């Protein structure tokens, strides 16, 4: 469910990022990877709550 929501948000931002320059797209790619990594880590290895 979290991945699906993230995908929808990424798609929304991607459309707005389309008219931007190549440099901006590159930066967006970096952010995209970071977000996916965070979601993946959180989903795969959730921290135990005390």
Coordinates of C-alpha atoms in Angstrom, one line a residue, residues 3-41:
X3 CA 4.6 1.7 -2.4
X4 CA 1.4 2.3 -4.3
X5 CA 0.8 5.6 -2.6
X6 CA 4.4 6.6 -3.3
X7 CA 4.1 5.6 -6.9
X8 CA 1.0 7.9 -7.3
X9 CA 2.8 10.8 -5.7
X10 CA 5.9 10.2 -7.8
X11 CA 3.8 10.2 -11.0
X12 CA 2.1 13.4 -10.0
X13 CA 5.5 15.2 -9.4
X14 CA 7.0 13.6 -12.6
X15 CA 4.4 15.3 -14.7
X16 CA 5.3 18.7 -13.2
X17 CA 9.0 18.0 -13.6
X18 CA 8.6 17.3 -17.3
X19 CA 8.8 20.9 -18.5
X20 CA 11.9 21.4 -16.3
X21 CA 15.5 21.4 -17.7
X22 CA 17.7 18.2 -17.9
X23 CA 19.6 19.3 -14.8
X24 CA 16.4 19.5 -12.8
X25 CA 15.4 16.0 -14.1
X26 CA 18.8 14.6 -13.0
X27 CA 18.3 16.1 -9.5
X28 CA 14.7 14.7 -9.4
X29 CA 16.1 11.3 -10.3
X30 CA 18.4 11.5 -7.3
X31 CA 15.5 12.4 -5.0
X32 CA 13.4 9.6 -6.6
X33 CA 16.1 7.0 -5.8
X34 CA 16.4 8.3 -2.2
X35 CA 12.6 8.1 -1.7
X36 CA 12.5 4.6 -3.1
X37 CA 15.5 3.5 -1.0
X38 CA 13.9 4.9 2.2
X39 CA 10.5 3.2 1.4
X40 CA 12.3 -0.1 0.6
X41 CA 14.4 0.0 3.8

